[in-house]
GROMACS .gro file of C-alpha atoms in nm:
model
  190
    1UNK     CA    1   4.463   4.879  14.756
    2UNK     CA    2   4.784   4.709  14.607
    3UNK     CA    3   4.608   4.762  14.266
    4UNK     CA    4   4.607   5.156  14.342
    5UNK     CA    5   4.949   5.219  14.459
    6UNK     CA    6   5.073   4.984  14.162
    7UNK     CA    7   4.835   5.212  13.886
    8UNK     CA    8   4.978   5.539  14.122
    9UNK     CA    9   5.323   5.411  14.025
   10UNK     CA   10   5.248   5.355  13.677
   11UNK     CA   11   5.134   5.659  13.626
   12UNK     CA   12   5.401   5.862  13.815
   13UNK     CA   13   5.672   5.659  13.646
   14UNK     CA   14   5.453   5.740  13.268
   15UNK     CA   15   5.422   6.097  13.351
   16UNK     CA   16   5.814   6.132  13.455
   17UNK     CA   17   5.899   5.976  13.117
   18UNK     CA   18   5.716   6.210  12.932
   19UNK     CA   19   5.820   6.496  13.119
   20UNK     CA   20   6.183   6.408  13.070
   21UNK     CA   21   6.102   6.359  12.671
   22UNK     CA   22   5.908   6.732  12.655
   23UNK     CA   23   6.190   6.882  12.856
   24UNK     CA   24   6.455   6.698  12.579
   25UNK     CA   25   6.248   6.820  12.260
   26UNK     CA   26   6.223   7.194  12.438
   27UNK     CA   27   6.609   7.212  12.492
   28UNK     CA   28   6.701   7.068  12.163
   29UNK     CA   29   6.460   7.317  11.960
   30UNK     CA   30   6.623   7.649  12.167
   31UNK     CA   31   6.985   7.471  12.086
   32UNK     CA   32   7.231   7.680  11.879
   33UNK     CA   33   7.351   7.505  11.597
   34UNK     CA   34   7.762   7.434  11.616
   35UNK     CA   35   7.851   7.654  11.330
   36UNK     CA   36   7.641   7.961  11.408
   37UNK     CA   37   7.770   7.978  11.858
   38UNK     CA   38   7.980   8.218  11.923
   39UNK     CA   39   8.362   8.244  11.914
   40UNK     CA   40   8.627   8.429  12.135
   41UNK     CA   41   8.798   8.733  12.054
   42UNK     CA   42   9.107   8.840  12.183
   43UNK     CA   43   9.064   9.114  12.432
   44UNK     CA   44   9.352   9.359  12.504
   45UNK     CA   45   9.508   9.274  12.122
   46UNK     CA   46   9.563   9.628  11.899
   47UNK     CA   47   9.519   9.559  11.538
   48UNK     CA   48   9.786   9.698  11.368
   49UNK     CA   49  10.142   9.679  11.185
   50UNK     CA   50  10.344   9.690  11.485
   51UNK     CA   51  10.529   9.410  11.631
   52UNK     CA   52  10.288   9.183  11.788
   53UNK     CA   53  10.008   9.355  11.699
   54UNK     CA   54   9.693   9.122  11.528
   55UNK     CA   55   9.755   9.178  11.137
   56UNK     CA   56   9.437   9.390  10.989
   57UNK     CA   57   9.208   9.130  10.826
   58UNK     CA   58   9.104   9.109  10.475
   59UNK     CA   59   8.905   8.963  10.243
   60UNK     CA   60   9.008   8.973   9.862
   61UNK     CA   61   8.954   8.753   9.564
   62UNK     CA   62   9.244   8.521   9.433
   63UNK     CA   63   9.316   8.559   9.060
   64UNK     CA   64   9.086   8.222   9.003
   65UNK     CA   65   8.769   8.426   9.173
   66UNK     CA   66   8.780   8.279   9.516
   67UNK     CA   67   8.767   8.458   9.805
   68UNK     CA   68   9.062   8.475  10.062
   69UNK     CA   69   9.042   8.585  10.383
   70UNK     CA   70   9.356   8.603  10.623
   71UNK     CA   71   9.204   8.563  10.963
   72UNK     CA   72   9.132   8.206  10.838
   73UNK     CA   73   9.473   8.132  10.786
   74UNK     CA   74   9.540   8.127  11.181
   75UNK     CA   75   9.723   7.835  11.272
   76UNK     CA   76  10.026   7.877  11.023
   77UNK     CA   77  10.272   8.113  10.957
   78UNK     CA   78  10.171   8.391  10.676
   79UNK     CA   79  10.406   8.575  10.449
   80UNK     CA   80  10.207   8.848  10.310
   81UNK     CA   81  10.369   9.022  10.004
   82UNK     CA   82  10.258   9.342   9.872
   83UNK     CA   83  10.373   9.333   9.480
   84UNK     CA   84  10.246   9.436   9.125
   85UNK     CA   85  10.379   9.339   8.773
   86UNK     CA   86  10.529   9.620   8.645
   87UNK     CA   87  10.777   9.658   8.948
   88UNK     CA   88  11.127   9.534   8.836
   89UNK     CA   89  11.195   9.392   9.220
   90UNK     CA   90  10.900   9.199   9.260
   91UNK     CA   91  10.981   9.070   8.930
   92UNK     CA   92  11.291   8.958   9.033
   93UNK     CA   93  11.170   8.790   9.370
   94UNK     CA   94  10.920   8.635   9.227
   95UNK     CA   95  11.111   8.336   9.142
   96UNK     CA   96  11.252   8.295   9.499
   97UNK     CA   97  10.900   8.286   9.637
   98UNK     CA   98  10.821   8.020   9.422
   99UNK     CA   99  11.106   7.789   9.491
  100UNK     CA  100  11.070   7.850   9.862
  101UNK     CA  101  10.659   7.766   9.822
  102UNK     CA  102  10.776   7.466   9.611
  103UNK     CA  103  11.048   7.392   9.845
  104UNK     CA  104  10.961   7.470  10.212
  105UNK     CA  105  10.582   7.590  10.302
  106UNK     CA  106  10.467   7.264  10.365
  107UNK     CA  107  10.757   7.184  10.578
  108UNK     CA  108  10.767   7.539  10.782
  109UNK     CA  109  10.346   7.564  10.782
  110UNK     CA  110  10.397   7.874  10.542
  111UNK     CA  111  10.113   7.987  10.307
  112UNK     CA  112  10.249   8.247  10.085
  113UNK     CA  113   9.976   8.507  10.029
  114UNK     CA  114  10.077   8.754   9.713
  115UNK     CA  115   9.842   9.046   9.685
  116UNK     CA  116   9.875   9.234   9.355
  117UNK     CA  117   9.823   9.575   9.351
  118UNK     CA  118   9.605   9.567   9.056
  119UNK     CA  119   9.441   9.921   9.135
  120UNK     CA  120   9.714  10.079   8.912
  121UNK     CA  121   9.841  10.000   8.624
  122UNK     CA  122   9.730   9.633   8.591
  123UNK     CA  123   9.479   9.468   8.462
  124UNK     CA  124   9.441   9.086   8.524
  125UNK     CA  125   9.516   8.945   8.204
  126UNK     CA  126   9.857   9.038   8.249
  127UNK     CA  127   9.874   8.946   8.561
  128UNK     CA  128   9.808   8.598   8.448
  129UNK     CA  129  10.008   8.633   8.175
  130UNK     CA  130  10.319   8.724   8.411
  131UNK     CA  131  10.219   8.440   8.704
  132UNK     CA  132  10.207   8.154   8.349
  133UNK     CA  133  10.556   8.322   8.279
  134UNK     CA  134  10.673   8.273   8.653
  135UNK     CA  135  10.460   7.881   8.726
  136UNK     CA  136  10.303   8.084   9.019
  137UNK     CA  137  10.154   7.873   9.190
  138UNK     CA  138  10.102   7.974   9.554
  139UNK     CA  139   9.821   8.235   9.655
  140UNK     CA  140   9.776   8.531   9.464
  141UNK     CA  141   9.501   8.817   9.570
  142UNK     CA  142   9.374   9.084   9.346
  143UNK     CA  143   9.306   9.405   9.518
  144UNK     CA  144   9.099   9.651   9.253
  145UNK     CA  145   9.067   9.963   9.463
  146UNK     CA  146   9.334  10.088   9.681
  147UNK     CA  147   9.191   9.899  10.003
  148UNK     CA  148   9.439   9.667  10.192
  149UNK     CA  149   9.752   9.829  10.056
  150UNK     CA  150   9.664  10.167  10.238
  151UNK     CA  151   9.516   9.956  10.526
  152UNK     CA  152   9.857   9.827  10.526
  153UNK     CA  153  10.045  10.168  10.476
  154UNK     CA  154  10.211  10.019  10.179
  155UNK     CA  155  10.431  10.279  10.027
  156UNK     CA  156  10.720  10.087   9.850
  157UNK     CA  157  10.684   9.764   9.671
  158UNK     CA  158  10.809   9.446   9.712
  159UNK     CA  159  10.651   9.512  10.094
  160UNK     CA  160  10.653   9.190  10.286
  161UNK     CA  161  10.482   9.126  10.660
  162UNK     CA  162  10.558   8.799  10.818
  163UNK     CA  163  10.266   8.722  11.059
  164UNK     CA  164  10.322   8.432  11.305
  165UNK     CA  165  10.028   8.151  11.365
  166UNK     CA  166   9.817   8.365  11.601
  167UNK     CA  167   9.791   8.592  11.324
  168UNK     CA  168  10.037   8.864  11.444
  169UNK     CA  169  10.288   9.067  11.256
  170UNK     CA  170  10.615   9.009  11.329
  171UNK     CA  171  10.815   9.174  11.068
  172UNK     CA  172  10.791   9.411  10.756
  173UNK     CA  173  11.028   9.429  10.469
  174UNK     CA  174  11.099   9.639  10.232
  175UNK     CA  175  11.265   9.503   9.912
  176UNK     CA  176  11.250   9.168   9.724
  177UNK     CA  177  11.381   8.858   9.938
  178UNK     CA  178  11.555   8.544   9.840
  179UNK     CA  179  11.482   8.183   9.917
  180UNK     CA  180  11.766   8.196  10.184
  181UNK     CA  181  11.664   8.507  10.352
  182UNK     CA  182  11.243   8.388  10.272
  183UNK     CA  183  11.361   8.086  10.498
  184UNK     CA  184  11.557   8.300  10.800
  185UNK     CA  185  11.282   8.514  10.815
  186UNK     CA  186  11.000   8.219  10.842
  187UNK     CA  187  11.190   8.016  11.128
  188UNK     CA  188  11.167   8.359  11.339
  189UNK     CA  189  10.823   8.312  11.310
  190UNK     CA  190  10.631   8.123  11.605
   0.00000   0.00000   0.00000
């Protein structure tokens, strides 16, 4: 009788194991992998260019082929500048940009983001040519049809929008900006 209740036990304890094991290899086959669960959105949020609104997202190619998208730059402070070669103010600023990205975007969390309105006029040799000329060296996005510019209502160029970490505009300016007033305009920024 001992010998019974003992092979009873046995057994209960064998087929508990391997319950326990089937139930593990069940769950982890129906498991989501990390990278493909789901992620929050922000309810309530307008996309758009006013104050506080989320800044439309993009995705354009830098001038080495890579693509750049700006919801991934969440987490630091984005000035997005609206420029093309030919225009004698963005010429002029472009020089301030750079000594500020040199300077300060580490520091202030800044990534510089310089979209070149290559639809008209350009062509990307020469916009190599002039970023060589300048030692560009931060960020800059090609946009070959007129996409994010009218997305962005861009009607006079230098345009800049200063979009805090959570990926909302803040500001827009019209005209070229210095280092000094590149700087001002960052530390607003959240």
């Amino acid at each position: 009788m001992k010998k019974n209740i003992g092979i009873v036990i046995v057994l209960a304890l064998v087929i508990v194991m391997a319950g326990t094991y089937i139930k593990r290899e069940i769950d982890a086959s129906n498991a989501i992998p990390e990278k493909s669960k789901g992620y929050e959105v922000t309810l309530g949020e307008e996309v758009g260019l006013q104050k506080g609104q989320i800044a439309p997202d993009f995705t354009l190619m830098n001038i080495h082929g890579e693509e750049v998208t700006l919801s991934d730059l969440r987490g630091k402070r984005v000035v997005l500048n609206f420029w093309a070669t030919w225009c004698p103010p963005c010429e002029a600023e472009m020089p301030h940009m750079q000594k500020y990205y040199d300077k300060y975007a580490k520091k202030d969390n800044v990534e510089i983001i310089g979209v070149n309105l290559t639809y008209e006029k350009e062509n990307v040799e020469r916009v190599k040519k002039f970023l060589e000329s300048y030692k560009i060296t931060f960020p800059i996005l090609l946009e070959p049809v007129w996409s994010v510019s009218k997305q962005y209502e861009i009607i006079t160029i230098p345009t800049t929008f200063m979009i805090d970490t959570e990926g909302k505009v803040q500001k827009q300016i019209v005209g070229p900006l210095d280092v000094d007033s590149l700087r001002e305009n960052v530390k607003s920024l959240n």
